[in-house]
Coordinates of C-alpha atoms in Angstrom, one line a residue:
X132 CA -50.9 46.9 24.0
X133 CA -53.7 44.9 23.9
X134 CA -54.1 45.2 20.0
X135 CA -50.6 44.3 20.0
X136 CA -51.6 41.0 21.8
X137 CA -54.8 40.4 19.7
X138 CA -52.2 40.6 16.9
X139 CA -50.0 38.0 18.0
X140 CA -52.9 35.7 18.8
X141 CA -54.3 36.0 15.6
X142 CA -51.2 35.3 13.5
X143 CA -50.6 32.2 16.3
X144 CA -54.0 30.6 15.4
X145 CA -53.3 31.2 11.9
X146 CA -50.1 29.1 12.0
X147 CA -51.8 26.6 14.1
X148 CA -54.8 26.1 11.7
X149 CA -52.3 26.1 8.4
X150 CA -49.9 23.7 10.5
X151 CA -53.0 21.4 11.1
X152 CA -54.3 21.3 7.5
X153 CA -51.0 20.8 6.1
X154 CA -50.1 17.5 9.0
X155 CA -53.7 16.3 8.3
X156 CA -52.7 15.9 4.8
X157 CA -49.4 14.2 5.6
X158 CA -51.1 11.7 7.3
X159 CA -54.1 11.6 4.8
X160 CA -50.9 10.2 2.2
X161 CA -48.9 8.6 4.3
X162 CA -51.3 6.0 5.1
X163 CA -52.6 6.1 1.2
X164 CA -49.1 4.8 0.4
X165 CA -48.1 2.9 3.6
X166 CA -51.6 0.8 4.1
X167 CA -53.5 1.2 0.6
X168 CA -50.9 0.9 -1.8
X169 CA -49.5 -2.7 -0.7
X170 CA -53.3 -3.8 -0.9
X171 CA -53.8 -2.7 -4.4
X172 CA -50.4 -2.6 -6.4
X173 CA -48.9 -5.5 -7.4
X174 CA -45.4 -6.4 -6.5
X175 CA -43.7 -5.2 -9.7
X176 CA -45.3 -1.8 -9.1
X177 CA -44.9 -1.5 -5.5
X178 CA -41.5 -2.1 -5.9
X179 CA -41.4 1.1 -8.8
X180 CA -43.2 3.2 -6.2
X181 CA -41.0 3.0 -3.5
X182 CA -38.4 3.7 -6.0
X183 CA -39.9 6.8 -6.9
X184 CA -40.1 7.9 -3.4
X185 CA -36.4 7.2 -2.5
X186 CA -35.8 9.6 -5.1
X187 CA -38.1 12.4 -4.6
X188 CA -36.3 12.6 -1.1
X189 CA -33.2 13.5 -3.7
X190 CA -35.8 15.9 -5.5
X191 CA -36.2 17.6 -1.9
X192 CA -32.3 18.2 -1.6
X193 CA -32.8 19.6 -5.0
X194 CA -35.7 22.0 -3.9
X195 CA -33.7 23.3 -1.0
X196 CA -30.6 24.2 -2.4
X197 CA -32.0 25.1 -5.4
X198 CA -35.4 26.6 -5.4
X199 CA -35.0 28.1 -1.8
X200 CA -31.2 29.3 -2.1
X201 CA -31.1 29.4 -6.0
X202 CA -28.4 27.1 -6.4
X203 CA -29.0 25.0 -9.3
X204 CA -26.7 21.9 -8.8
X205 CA -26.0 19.5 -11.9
X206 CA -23.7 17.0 -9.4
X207 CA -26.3 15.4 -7.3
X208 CA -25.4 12.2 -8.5
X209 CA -22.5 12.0 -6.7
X210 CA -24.0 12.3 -3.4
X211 CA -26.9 9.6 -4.7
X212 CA -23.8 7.1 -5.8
X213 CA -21.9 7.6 -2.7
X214 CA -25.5 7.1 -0.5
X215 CA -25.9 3.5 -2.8
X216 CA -22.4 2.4 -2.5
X217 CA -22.1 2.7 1.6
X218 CA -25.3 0.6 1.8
X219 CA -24.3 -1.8 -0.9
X220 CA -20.8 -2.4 0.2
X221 CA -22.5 -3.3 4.1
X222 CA -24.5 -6.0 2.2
X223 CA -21.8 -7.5 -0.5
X224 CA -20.2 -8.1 3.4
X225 CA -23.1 -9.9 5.1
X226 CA -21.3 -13.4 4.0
X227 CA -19.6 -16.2 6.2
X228 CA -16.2 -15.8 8.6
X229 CA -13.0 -15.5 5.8
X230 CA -15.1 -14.8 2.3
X231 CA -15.0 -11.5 0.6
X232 CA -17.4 -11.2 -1.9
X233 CA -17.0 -13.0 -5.1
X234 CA -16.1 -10.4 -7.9
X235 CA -13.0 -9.4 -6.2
X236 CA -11.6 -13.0 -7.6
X237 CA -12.0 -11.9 -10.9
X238 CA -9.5 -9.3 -10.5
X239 CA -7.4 -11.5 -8.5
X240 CA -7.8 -10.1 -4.9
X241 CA -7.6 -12.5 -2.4
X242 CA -7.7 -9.7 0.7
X243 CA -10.1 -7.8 1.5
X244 CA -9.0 -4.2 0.6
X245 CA -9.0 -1.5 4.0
X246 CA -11.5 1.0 2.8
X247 CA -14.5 -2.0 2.7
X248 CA -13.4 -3.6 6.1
X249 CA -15.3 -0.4 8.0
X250 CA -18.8 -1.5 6.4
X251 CA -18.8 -4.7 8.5
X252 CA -20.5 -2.3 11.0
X253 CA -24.2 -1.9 10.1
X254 CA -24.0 1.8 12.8
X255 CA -20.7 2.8 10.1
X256 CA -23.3 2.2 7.3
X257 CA -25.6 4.6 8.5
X258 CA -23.1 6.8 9.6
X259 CA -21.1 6.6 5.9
X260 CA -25.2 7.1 3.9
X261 CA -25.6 10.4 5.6
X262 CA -22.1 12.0 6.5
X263 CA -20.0 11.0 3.9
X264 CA -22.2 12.8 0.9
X265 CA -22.6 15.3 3.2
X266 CA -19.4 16.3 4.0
X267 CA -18.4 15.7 0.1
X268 CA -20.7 18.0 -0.5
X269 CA -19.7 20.3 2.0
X270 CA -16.0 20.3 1.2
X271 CA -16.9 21.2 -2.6
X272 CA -19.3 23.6 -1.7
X273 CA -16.6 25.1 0.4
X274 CA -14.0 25.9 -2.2
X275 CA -16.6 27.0 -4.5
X276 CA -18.6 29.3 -2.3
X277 CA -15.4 31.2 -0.3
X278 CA -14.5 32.5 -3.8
X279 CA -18.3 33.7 -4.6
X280 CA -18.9 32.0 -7.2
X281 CA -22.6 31.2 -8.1
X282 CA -24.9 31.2 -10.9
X283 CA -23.8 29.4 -14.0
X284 CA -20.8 29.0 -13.1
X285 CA -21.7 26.8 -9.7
X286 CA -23.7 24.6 -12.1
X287 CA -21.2 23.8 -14.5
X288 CA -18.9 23.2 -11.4
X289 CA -21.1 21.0 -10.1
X290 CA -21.0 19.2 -13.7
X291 CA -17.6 19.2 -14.1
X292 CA -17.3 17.4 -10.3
X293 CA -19.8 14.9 -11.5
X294 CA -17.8 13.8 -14.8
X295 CA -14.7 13.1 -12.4
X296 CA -16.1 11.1 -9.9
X297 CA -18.3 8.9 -12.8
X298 CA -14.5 8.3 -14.3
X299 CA -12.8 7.7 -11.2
X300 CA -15.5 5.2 -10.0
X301 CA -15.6 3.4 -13.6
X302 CA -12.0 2.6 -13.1
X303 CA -12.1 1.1 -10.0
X304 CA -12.5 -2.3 -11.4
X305 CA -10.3 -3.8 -8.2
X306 CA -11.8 -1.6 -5.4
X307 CA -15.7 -1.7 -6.3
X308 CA -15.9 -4.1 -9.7
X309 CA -16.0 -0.8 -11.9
X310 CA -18.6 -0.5 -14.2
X311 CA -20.6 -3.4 -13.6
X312 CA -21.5 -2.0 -10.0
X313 CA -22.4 -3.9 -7.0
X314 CA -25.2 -6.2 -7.4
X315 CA -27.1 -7.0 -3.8
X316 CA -30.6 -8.9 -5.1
X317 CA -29.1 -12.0 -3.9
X318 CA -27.2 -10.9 -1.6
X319 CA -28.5 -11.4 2.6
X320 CA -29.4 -8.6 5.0
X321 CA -30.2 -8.9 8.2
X322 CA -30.6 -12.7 7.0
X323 CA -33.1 -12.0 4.6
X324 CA -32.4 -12.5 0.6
X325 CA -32.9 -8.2 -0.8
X326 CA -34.9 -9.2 -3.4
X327 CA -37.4 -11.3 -1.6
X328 CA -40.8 -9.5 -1.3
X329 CA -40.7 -9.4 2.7
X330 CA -37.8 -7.4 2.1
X331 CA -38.7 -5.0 -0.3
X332 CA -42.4 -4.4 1.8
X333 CA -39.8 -3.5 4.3
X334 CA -37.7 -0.7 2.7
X335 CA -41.2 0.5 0.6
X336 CA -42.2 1.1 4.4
X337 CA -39.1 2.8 5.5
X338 CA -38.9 5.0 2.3
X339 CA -42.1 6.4 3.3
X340 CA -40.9 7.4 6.9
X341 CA -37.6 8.4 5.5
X342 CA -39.7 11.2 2.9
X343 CA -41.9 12.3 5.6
X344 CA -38.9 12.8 8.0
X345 CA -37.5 14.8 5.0
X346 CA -39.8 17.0 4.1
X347 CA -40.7 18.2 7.8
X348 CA -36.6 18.6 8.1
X349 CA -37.4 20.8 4.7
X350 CA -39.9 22.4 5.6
X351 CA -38.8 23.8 9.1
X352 CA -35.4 24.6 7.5
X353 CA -37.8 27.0 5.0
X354 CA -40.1 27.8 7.9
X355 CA -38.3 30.3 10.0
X356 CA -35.3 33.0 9.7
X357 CA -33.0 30.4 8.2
X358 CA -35.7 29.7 5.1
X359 CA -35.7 33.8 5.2
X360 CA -32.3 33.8 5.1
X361 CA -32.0 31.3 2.1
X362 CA -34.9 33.4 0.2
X363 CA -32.6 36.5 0.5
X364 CA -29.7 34.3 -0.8
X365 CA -31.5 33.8 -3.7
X366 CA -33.0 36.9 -4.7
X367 CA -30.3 39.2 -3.3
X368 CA -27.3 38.1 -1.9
X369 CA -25.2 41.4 -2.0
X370 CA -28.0 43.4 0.2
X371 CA -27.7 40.3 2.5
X372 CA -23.9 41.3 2.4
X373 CA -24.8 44.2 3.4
X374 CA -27.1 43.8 6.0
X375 CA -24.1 41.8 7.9
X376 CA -24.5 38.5 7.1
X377 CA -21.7 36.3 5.4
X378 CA -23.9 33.5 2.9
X379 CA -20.9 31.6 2.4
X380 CA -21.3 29.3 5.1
X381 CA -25.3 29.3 5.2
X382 CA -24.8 28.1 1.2
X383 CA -21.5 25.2 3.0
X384 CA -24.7 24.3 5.4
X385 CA -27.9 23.9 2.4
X386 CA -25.6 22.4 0.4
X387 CA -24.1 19.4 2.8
X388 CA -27.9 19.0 4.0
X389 CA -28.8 18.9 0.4
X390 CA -26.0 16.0 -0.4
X391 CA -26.7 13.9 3.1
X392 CA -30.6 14.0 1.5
X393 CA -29.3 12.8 -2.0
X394 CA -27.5 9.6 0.1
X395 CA -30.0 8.6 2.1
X396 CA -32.1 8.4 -1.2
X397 CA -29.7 6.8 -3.1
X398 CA -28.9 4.1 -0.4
X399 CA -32.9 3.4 -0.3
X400 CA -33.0 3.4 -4.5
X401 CA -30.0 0.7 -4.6
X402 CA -31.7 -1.8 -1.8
X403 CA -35.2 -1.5 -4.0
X404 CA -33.5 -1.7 -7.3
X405 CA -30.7 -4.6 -6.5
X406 CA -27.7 -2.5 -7.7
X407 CA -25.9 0.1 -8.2
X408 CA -22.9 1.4 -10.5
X409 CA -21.5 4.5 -11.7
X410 CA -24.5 5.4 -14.1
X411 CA -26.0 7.3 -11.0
X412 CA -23.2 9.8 -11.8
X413 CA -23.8 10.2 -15.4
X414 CA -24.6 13.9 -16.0
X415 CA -28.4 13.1 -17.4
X416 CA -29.6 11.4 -14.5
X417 CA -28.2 14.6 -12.2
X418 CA -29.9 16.6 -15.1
X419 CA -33.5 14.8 -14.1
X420 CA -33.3 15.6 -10.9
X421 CA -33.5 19.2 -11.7
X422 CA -36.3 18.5 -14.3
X423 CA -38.8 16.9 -11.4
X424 CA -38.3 20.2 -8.8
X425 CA -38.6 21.9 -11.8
X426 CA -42.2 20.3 -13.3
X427 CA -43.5 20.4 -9.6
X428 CA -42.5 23.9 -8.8
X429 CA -39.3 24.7 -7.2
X430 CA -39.7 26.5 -4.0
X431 CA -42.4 24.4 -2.8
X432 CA -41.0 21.3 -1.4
X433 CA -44.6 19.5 -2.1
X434 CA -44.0 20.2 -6.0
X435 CA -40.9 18.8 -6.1
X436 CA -42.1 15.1 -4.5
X437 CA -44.8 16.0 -7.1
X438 CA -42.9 16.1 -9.7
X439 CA -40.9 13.3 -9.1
X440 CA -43.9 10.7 -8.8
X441 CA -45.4 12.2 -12.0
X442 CA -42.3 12.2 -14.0
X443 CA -40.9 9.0 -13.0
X444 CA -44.2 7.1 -13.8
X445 CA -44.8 9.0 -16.9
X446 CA -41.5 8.1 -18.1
X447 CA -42.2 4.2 -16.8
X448 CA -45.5 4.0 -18.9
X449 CA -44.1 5.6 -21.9
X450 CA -41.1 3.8 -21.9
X451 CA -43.6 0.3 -21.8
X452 CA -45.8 1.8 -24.4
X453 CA -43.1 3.5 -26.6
X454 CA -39.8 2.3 -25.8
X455 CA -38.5 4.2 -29.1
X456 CA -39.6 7.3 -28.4
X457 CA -40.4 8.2 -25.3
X458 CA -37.6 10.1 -24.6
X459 CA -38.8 12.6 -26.8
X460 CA -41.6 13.2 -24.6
X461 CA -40.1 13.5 -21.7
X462 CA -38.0 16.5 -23.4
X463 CA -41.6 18.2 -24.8
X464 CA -42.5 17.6 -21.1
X465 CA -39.8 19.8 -20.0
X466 CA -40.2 22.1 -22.9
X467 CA -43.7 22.9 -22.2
X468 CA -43.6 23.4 -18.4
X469 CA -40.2 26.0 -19.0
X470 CA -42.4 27.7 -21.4
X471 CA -46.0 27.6 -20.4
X472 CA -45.6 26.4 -16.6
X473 CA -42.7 28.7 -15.4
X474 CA -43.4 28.0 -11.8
X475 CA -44.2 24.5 -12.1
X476 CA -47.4 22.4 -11.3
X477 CA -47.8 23.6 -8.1
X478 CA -46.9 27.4 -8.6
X479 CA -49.6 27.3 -11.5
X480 CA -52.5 25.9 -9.0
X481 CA -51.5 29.1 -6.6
X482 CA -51.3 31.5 -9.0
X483 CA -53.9 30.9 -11.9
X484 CA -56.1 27.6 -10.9
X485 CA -56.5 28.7 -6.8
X486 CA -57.9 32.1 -8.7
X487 CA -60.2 30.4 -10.9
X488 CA -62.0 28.5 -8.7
X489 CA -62.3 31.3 -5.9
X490 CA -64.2 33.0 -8.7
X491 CA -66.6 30.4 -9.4
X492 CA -67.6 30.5 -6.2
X493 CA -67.8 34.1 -6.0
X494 CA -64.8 35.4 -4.0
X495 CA -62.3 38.3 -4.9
X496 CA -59.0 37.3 -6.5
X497 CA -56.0 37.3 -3.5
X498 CA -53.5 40.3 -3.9
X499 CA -50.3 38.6 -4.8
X500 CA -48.1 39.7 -2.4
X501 CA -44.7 38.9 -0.9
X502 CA -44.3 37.4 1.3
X503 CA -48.4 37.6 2.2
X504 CA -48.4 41.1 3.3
X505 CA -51.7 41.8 3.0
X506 CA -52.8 39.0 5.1
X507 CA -50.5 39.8 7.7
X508 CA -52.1 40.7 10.8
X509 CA -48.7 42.5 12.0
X510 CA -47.9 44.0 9.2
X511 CA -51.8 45.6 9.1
X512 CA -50.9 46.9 12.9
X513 CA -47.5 48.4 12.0
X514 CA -49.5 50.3 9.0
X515 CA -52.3 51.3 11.2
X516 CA -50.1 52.3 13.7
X517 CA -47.9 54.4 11.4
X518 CA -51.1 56.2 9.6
X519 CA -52.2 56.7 13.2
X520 CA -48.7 59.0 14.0
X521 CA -48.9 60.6 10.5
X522 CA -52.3 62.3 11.0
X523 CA -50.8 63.3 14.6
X524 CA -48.2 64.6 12.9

């Protein structure tokens, strides 16, 4: 009994110590990007950066459904475009008692059609940026994961889903001006021009607390049964059939989570950027989502914000350096972590860097096992309690 208890206090003050280093480091960056990075980065790049993080909150999404539940989703730009429009389509309203905003007269609308008058309410906003891609998401997920259908097959779903709703919103020149998208940088909210720099400081502030918020949703989702339950998911759905669970509606729950994620970052991207249209739903930019989880490492969470940041401002200074070709390194990019980097960044600094530099200093390489059995102080009573009955026996 009491080595029972010894146990349990020993695997608490683990938790606690790994729960403090990892919140120390939260705060470590949050207050690099929030205080240091306004000093130090001029506006142009401040205004990329915050960019960059309103998307790795989409890269998070990504990592959850797909690196935790193994559901690689090629769609996510639905759920991005869906975030952008419900925030855009608040602001093209913020205008004076009678006007509707200007591009309708081009098409010869003189009344404001029904589905817009809702986004006078800033509270409906909100409510539209997280539900509505969520429940998209859900109600797709639904019908795809009652019939079992995963793998490559979800993915080119997901794809197919994607190419519908980018042709659907390009033809909605009457409804939401079509192709040419909603343009907000001149445009007023909360009685303050979106591109002016007070603004922009603003939402560079709240993008920060919005990825933070994220990734502890993230990582207590991943932190208990319902991350264990994911985990099997992925490596073994049947035996989790088996042991009496149904993963349809855990994969209906991940993958609305996932898609409210994608819309908060995509309303965040469209206030920083000044616009949005329907090339959010082209198939390459759902395609680079996957590409940052995947150069961080999916099934960290940390790898995939990683990821994100790095590929985003590799592709910026490439693109500024070699406008003609950077694309092409962006593929090699790709091509090399597949090849060489399987698990990404991250995973390589666990498994091969964390190694090397315990054995410069001397210490014993870490038994890789899963999930850290040998430093389990539980699982070292259960076996010492078992060899204990066998030698009884």
């Amino acid at each position: 009994m009491n080595d029972e208890i010894s146990v349990l206090a020993k695997t608490k003050q683990q938790k606690r110590k790994k729960l403090l280093i990892e919140g120390a480091i939260i705060i470590g960056f949050s207050l690099l990007f929030a205080l240091l990075m306004p000093l130090i980065l001029p506006v142009f790049r401040l205004k990329l950066l915050g960019r960059f993080l309103a998307l790795a909150i989409a890269a998070l999404g990504i990592d959850l459904i797909w690196g935790y539940t193994g559901l690689l989703s090629l769609g996510h730009g639905i759920f991005f475009a869906l975030g952008g429009y419900a925030l855009a389509m608040y602001i093209k309203l913020q205008l004076p008692a009678g006007e509707i905003p200007e591009f309708f007269t081009l098409y010869g609308v003189n009344d404001l059609p029904g589905l817009w008058k809702p986004f006078y309410s800033f509270p409906f906003t909100v409510f539209a940026v997280i539900i509505i891609p969520g429940i998209v998401a859900g109600l797709l997920g639904y019908l795809v994961f009652r019939n079992r259908i995963k793998g490559v097959y979800f993915s080119i779903i997901t794809q197919a889903s994607l190419i519908v709703f980018f042709n659907f919103f390009n033809g909605q020149q009457q409804l939401i001006n079509g192709t040419n998208g909603l343009n907000i940088e001149s445009d007023k909210i909360f009685g303050a021009v979106v591109g002016s720099p007070a603004v922009q400081l603003a939402f560079y502030e709240i993008t920060i607390l919005f990825l933070i918020a994220t990734y502890l949703l993230c990582r207590w989702l991943t932190s208990g049964r319902f991350g264990n339950l994911l985990i099997a998911i992925r490596d073994d759905e049947v035996r989790l059939r088996f042991s009496g669970y149904n993963p349809t509606w855990f994969k209906v729950l991940v993958f609305s989570i996932s898609g409210a994620l994608a819309g908060i970052a995509g309303a965040l991207y469209t206030v920083q950027t000044g616009i949005i249209t329907p090339n959010f739903m082209d198939v390459a930019f759902s395609i680079e989502m996957v590409i940052w989880v995947a150069v961080g490492g999916r099934g960290t969470l940390i790898g995939a914000i990683i990821g994100t940041l790095l590929v985003r401002l590799g592709r910026t200074l490439l693109s500024e350096q070699f406008p003609e070709v950077w694309l092409f390194f962006q593929g090699a990019l790709f091509l090399i972590v597949v090849t060489v980097l399987p698990d990404g960044i991250v995973g390589w600094v666990r498994t091969i860097a964390w190694d090397k530099i315990r054995a410069l200093f001397g210490f014993p390489k870490v038994v890789a096992t899963y999930p850290s059995l040998e430093e389990n102080p539980e699982v070292e009573l259960e076996r010492e309690e078992f060899e204990q009955k066998t030698m009884k026996d």
